[in-house]
Short mmCIF file of C-alpha atoms in Angstrom, two decimals:
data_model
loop_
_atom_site.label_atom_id
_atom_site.label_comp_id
_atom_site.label_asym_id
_atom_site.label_seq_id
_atom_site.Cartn_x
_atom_site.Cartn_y
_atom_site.Cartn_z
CA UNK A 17 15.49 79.69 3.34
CA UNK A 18 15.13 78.14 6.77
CA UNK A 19 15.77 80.48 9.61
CA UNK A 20 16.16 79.00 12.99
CA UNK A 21 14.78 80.38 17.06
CA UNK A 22 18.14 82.49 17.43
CA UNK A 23 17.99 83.61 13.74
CA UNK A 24 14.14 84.69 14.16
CA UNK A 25 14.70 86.63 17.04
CA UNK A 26 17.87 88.71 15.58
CA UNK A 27 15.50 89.06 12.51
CA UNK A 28 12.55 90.35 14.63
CA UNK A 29 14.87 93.11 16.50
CA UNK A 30 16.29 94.33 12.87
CA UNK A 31 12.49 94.60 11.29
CA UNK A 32 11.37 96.28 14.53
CA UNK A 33 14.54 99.12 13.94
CA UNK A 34 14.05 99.71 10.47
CA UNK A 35 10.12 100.44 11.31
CA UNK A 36 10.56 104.13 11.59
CA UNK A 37 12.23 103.82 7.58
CA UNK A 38 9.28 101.79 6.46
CA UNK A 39 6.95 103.99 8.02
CA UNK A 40 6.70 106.41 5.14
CA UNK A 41 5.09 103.25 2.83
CA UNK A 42 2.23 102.08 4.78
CA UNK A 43 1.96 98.88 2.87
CA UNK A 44 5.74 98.43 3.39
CA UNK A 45 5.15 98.78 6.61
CA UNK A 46 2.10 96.62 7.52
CA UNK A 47 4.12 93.77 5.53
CA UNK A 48 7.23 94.19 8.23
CA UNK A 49 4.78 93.99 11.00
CA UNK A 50 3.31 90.85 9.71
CA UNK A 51 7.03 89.67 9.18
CA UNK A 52 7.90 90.45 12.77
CA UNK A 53 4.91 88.44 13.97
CA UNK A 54 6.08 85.54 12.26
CA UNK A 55 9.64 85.87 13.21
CA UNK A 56 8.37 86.05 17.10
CA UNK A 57 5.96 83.32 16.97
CA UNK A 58 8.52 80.79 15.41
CA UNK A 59 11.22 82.16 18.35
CA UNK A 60 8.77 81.68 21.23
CA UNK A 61 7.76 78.08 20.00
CA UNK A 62 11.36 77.10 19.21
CA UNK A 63 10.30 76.09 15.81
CA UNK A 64 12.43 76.70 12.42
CA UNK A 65 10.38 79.07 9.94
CA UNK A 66 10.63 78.11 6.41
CA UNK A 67 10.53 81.19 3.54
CA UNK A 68 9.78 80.24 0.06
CA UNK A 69 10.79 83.29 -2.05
CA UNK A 70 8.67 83.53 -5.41
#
């Protein structure tokens, strides 16, 4: 899956809502946080981020 700048961003704001949910799993979520990170870094540099799903 290839997300793209705009897509990043939207997914970055919907992670950053659902923190409160994850909050109760403290695994689940340190992994959104680390998600979010990723989805702003590839936004501010204008850069596609690639996901390989396993």
């Amino acid at each position: 899956m290839t997300l793209g700048a705009e897509q990043c961003a939207k997914a970055a704001q919907e992670y950053e809502a659902a923190l409160p949910t994850l909050a109760v799993e403290p695994r689940l979520r340190a992994a959104a946080q680390d998600l979010i990170v990723w989805f702003r870094t590839a936004r501010d540099a204008d850069r596609d981020l690639i996901i390989f799903f396993g």
